[in-house]
PDB file of C-alpha atoms in Angstrom:
ATOM      1  CA  MET A1058      -3.487 -82.098  36.929  1.00  0.00           C
ATOM      2  CA  ASN A1059       0.454 -80.847  36.749  1.00  0.00           C
ATOM      3  CA  ASP A1060       3.109 -82.286  38.981  1.00  0.00           C
ATOM      4  CA  ALA A1061       3.235 -79.124  41.309  1.00  0.00           C
ATOM      5  CA  LEU A1062      -0.729 -79.285  42.082  1.00  0.00           C
ATOM      6  CA  TYR A1063      -0.419 -83.328  42.394  1.00  0.00           C
ATOM      7  CA  SER A1064       2.199 -82.611  45.023  1.00  0.00           C
ATOM      8  CA  TYR A1065       1.035 -80.171  46.899  1.00  0.00           C
ATOM      9  CA  LEU A1066      -2.706 -82.191  47.226  1.00  0.00           C
ATOM     10  CA  LYS A1067      -0.675 -85.344  48.109  1.00  0.00           C
ATOM     11  CA  ALA A1068       0.991 -83.116  50.799  1.00  0.00           C
ATOM     12  CA  LEU A1069      -2.173 -81.727  52.155  1.00  0.00           C
ATOM     13  CA  LYS A1070      -3.856 -85.079  52.300  1.00  0.00           C
ATOM     14  CA  ALA A1071      -0.703 -86.464  54.526  1.00  0.00           C
ATOM     15  CA  GLU A1072      -0.635 -83.310  56.852  1.00  0.00           C
ATOM     16  CA  GLN A1073      -4.846 -84.076  57.234  1.00  0.00           C
ATOM     17  CA  ASP A1074      -4.420 -87.951  57.804  1.00  0.00           C
ATOM     18  CA  ASN A1075      -2.083 -87.031  61.241  1.00  0.00           C
ATOM     19  CA  MET A1076      -5.022 -84.297  62.497  1.00  0.00           C
ATOM     20  CA  ILE A1077      -6.988 -84.845  65.350  1.00  0.00           C
ATOM     21  CA  ARG A1078     -10.591 -85.153  63.914  1.00  0.00           C
ATOM     22  CA  GLU A1079     -14.220 -85.461  65.394  1.00  0.00           C
ATOM     23  CA  THR A1080     -15.231 -87.734  63.082  1.00  0.00           C
ATOM     24  CA  ASN A1081     -13.586 -90.197  60.539  1.00  0.00           C
ATOM     25  CA  GLU A1082     -16.641 -90.192  58.264  1.00  0.00           C
ATOM     26  CA  TYR A1083     -14.773 -88.029  55.982  1.00  0.00           C
ATOM     27  CA  ARG A1084     -11.216 -89.411  56.345  1.00  0.00           C
ATOM     28  CA  ASP A1085     -10.880 -89.573  52.175  1.00  0.00           C
ATOM     29  CA  PHE A1086     -12.026 -86.075  51.306  1.00  0.00           C
ATOM     30  CA  LEU A1087      -9.549 -83.550  50.835  1.00  0.00           C
ATOM     31  CA  CYS A1088     -11.976 -80.308  51.614  1.00  0.00           C
ATOM     32  CA  VAL A1089     -12.310 -80.763  54.880  1.00  0.00           C
ATOM     33  CA  ASN A1090     -11.718 -77.994  57.937  1.00  0.00           C
ATOM     34  CA  HIS A1091      -9.484 -78.321  60.927  1.00  0.00           C
ATOM     35  CA  VAL A1092     -11.339 -81.131  62.625  1.00  0.00           C
ATOM     36  CA  GLY A1093     -12.185 -82.972  59.635  1.00  0.00           C
ATOM     37  CA  SER A1094     -15.534 -82.114  58.915  1.00  0.00           C
ATOM     38  CA  LEU A1095     -16.960 -81.184  55.533  1.00  0.00           C
ATOM     39  CA  ILE A1096     -15.862 -77.392  54.490  1.00  0.00           C
ATOM     40  CA  THR A1097     -19.064 -75.612  53.688  1.00  0.00           C
ATOM     41  CA  PRO A1098     -20.026 -72.914  50.962  1.00  0.00           C
ATOM     42  CA  ASP A1099     -21.254 -71.200  54.069  1.00  0.00           C
ATOM     43  CA  SER A1100     -17.876 -71.312  55.665  1.00  0.00           C
ATOM     44  CA  ILE A1101     -15.906 -70.283  52.557  1.00  0.00           C
ATOM     45  CA  THR A1102     -18.327 -67.073  51.948  1.00  0.00           C
ATOM     46  CA  HIS A1103     -17.689 -66.243  55.529  1.00  0.00           C
ATOM     47  CA  TYR A1104     -14.220 -66.566  55.341  1.00  0.00           C
ATOM     48  CA  PHE A1105     -14.029 -64.745  52.072  1.00  0.00           C
ATOM     49  CA  ILE A1106     -15.824 -61.473  53.209  1.00  0.00           C
ATOM     50  CA  LYS A1107     -13.337 -61.856  56.213  1.00  0.00           C
ATOM     51  CA  LEU A1108     -10.242 -61.757  54.027  1.00  0.00           C
ATOM     52  CA  LEU A1109     -11.651 -58.854  51.902  1.00  0.00           C
ATOM     53  CA  ASP A1110     -12.624 -57.244  55.294  1.00  0.00           C
ATOM     54  CA  GLU A1111      -9.380 -57.529  56.724  1.00  0.00           C
ATOM     55  CA  ASN A1112      -7.677 -56.310  53.463  1.00  0.00           C
ATOM     56  CA  GLU A1113      -9.638 -52.943  53.165  1.00  0.00           C
ATOM     57  CA  LEU A1114     -11.040 -54.771  49.682  1.00  0.00           C
ATOM     58  CA  PRO A1115     -14.366 -54.197  48.072  1.00  0.00           C
ATOM     59  CA  HIS A1116     -17.107 -56.874  48.968  1.00  0.00           C
ATOM     60  CA  ILE A1117     -17.479 -59.123  45.786  1.00  0.00           C
ATOM     61  CA  ARG A1118     -19.037 -62.728  45.690  1.00  0.00           C
ATOM     62  CA  PHE A1119     -16.613 -65.366  45.877  1.00  0.00           C
ATOM     63  CA  HIS A1120     -18.291 -66.788  42.359  1.00  0.00           C
ATOM     64  CA  GLU A1121     -17.085 -63.392  40.484  1.00  0.00           C
ATOM     65  CA  LEU A1122     -13.368 -64.666  41.423  1.00  0.00           C
ATOM     66  CA  ARG A1123     -14.357 -67.476  38.438  1.00  0.00           C
ATOM     67  CA  HIS A1124     -15.616 -64.976  36.362  1.00  0.00           C
ATOM     68  CA  SER A1125     -12.176 -63.275  36.469  1.00  0.00           C
ATOM     69  CA  CYS A1126      -9.994 -65.843  36.310  1.00  0.00           C
ATOM     70  CA  ILE A1127     -12.064 -68.014  33.159  1.00  0.00           C
ATOM     71  CA  SER A1128     -11.872 -63.747  31.617  1.00  0.00           C
ATOM     72  CA  PHE A1129      -8.299 -64.008  32.210  1.00  0.00           C
ATOM     73  CA  LEU A1130      -7.732 -67.408  30.648  1.00  0.00           C
ATOM     74  CA  ALA A1131      -9.946 -66.294  27.643  1.00  0.00           C
ATOM     75  CA  ASN A1132      -7.979 -63.180  26.792  1.00  0.00           C
ATOM     76  CA  ASN A1133      -4.644 -64.931  27.372  1.00  0.00           C
ATOM     77  CA  THR A1134      -2.998 -65.775  24.100  1.00  0.00           C
ATOM     78  CA  ALA A1135      -1.578 -69.472  25.961  1.00  0.00           C
ATOM     79  CA  PHE A1136      -5.255 -70.961  26.104  1.00  0.00           C
ATOM     80  CA  SER A1137      -7.395 -71.547  23.324  1.00  0.00           C
ATOM     81  CA  VAL A1138     -11.272 -71.095  23.938  1.00  0.00           C
ATOM     82  CA  LYS A1139     -12.203 -74.615  23.651  1.00  0.00           C
ATOM     83  CA  ARG A1140      -9.355 -75.024  26.140  1.00  0.00           C
ATOM     84  CA  VAL A1141     -11.053 -72.637  28.277  1.00  0.00           C
ATOM     85  CA  GLN A1142     -14.618 -73.482  27.466  1.00  0.00           C
ATOM     86  CA  ASP A1143     -13.360 -77.184  29.002  1.00  0.00           C
ATOM     87  CA  TYR A1144     -11.939 -75.499  31.871  1.00  0.00           C
ATOM     88  CA  ALA A1145     -15.120 -73.475  32.324  1.00  0.00           C
ATOM     89  CA  GLY A1146     -17.490 -76.511  31.974  1.00  0.00           C
ATOM     90  CA  HIS A1147     -19.377 -74.810  29.254  1.00  0.00           C
ATOM     91  CA  SER A1148     -20.930 -77.391  26.845  1.00  0.00           C
ATOM     92  CA  ASP A1149     -21.034 -74.852  24.108  1.00  0.00           C
ATOM     93  CA  PHE A1150     -17.758 -72.920  23.353  1.00  0.00           C
ATOM     94  CA  LEU A1151     -20.182 -69.751  21.986  1.00  0.00           C
ATOM     95  CA  THR A1152     -21.037 -69.336  26.101  1.00  0.00           C
ATOM     96  CA  THR A1153     -17.262 -68.877  26.980  1.00  0.00           C
ATOM     97  CA  PHE A1154     -16.608 -66.499  23.866  1.00  0.00           C
ATOM     98  CA  ASN A1155     -19.691 -64.584  24.174  1.00  0.00           C
ATOM     99  CA  VAL A1156     -19.569 -64.305  27.989  1.00  0.00           C
ATOM    100  CA  TYR A1157     -15.509 -64.131  28.740  1.00  0.00           C
ATOM    101  CA  SER A1158     -13.860 -63.027  25.912  1.00  0.00           C
ATOM    102  CA  HIS A1159     -13.550 -58.940  26.128  1.00  0.00           C
ATOM    103  CA  THR A1160     -11.549 -56.477  24.407  1.00  0.00           C
ATOM    104  CA  ASP A1161      -9.416 -53.504  25.714  1.00  0.00           C
ATOM    105  CA  ASP A1162      -7.753 -50.536  24.027  1.00  0.00           C
ATOM    106  CA  SER A1163      -4.307 -52.102  24.031  1.00  0.00           C
ATOM    107  CA  ASP A1164      -5.784 -54.900  22.026  1.00  0.00           C
ATOM    108  CA  LYS A1165      -7.418 -52.605  19.434  1.00  0.00           C
ATOM    109  CA  LYS A1166      -3.977 -50.327  19.291  1.00  0.00           C
ATOM    110  CA  THR A1167      -2.215 -53.420  18.414  1.00  0.00           C
ATOM    111  CA  GLU A1168      -4.589 -54.145  15.813  1.00  0.00           C
ATOM    112  CA  MET A1169      -5.010 -50.851  14.218  1.00  0.00           C
ATOM    113  CA  ASP A1170      -1.203 -50.638  14.220  1.00  0.00           C
ATOM    114  CA  TYR A1171      -1.375 -54.018  12.583  1.00  0.00           C
ATOM    115  CA  ILE A1172      -3.526 -52.710   9.913  1.00  0.00           C
ATOM    116  CA  THR A1173      -1.749 -49.740   9.380  1.00  0.00           C
ATOM    117  CA  SER A1174       1.385 -51.342   8.645  1.00  0.00           C
ATOM    118  CA  CYS A1175      -0.329 -53.637   5.815  1.00  0.00           C
ATOM    119  CA  PHE A1176      -1.210 -50.041   4.033  1.00  0.00           C
ATOM    120  CA  THR A1177       2.408 -48.709   4.538  1.00  0.00           C
ATOM    121  CA  ASP A1178       3.712 -52.166   3.155  1.00  0.00           C
ATOM    122  CA  LEU A1179       1.618 -51.666   0.316  1.00  0.00           C
ATOM    123  CA  PHE A1180       1.443 -48.339  -0.394  1.00  0.00           C
ATOM    124  CA  GLY A1181       4.773 -46.740   1.207  1.00  0.00           C
ATOM    125  CA  ASP A1182       4.929 -44.386   4.036  1.00  0.00           C
ATOM    126  CA  SER A1183       2.620 -41.247   2.965  1.00  0.00           C
ATOM    127  CA  ASN A1184       5.268 -38.985   4.973  1.00  0.00           C
ATOM    128  CA  GLU A1185       7.882 -39.757   2.693  1.00  0.00           C
ATOM    129  CA  GLU A1186       7.908 -36.886   0.203  1.00  0.00           C
TER     130      GLU A1186
END
């Protein structure tokens, strides 16, 4: 956890400590609603669908955001596959690699440009006569 996230969560907890609660049962929890009860998976699904509708977005399952996030990380050179595996909670990096690493046409073009440059370096530019 970095300092920015830690500060955000600490401020959120301080804000919750001052709210009026229906119960103190979950006082030490962070993921509570506006009256101090636990946030349920059903409520997350409900609010996610509402958010999609309000923004005229197609309906997807909330879990699909996980796939998008992990795919983004897996295809970003700043993250190693092992680090993404750790974030995803997979026991085997092959699961992460096989499911979440994708190629796109820009990758293929960059790779082909590199391969072509290797041949140009070896044999010279065939257009030069």
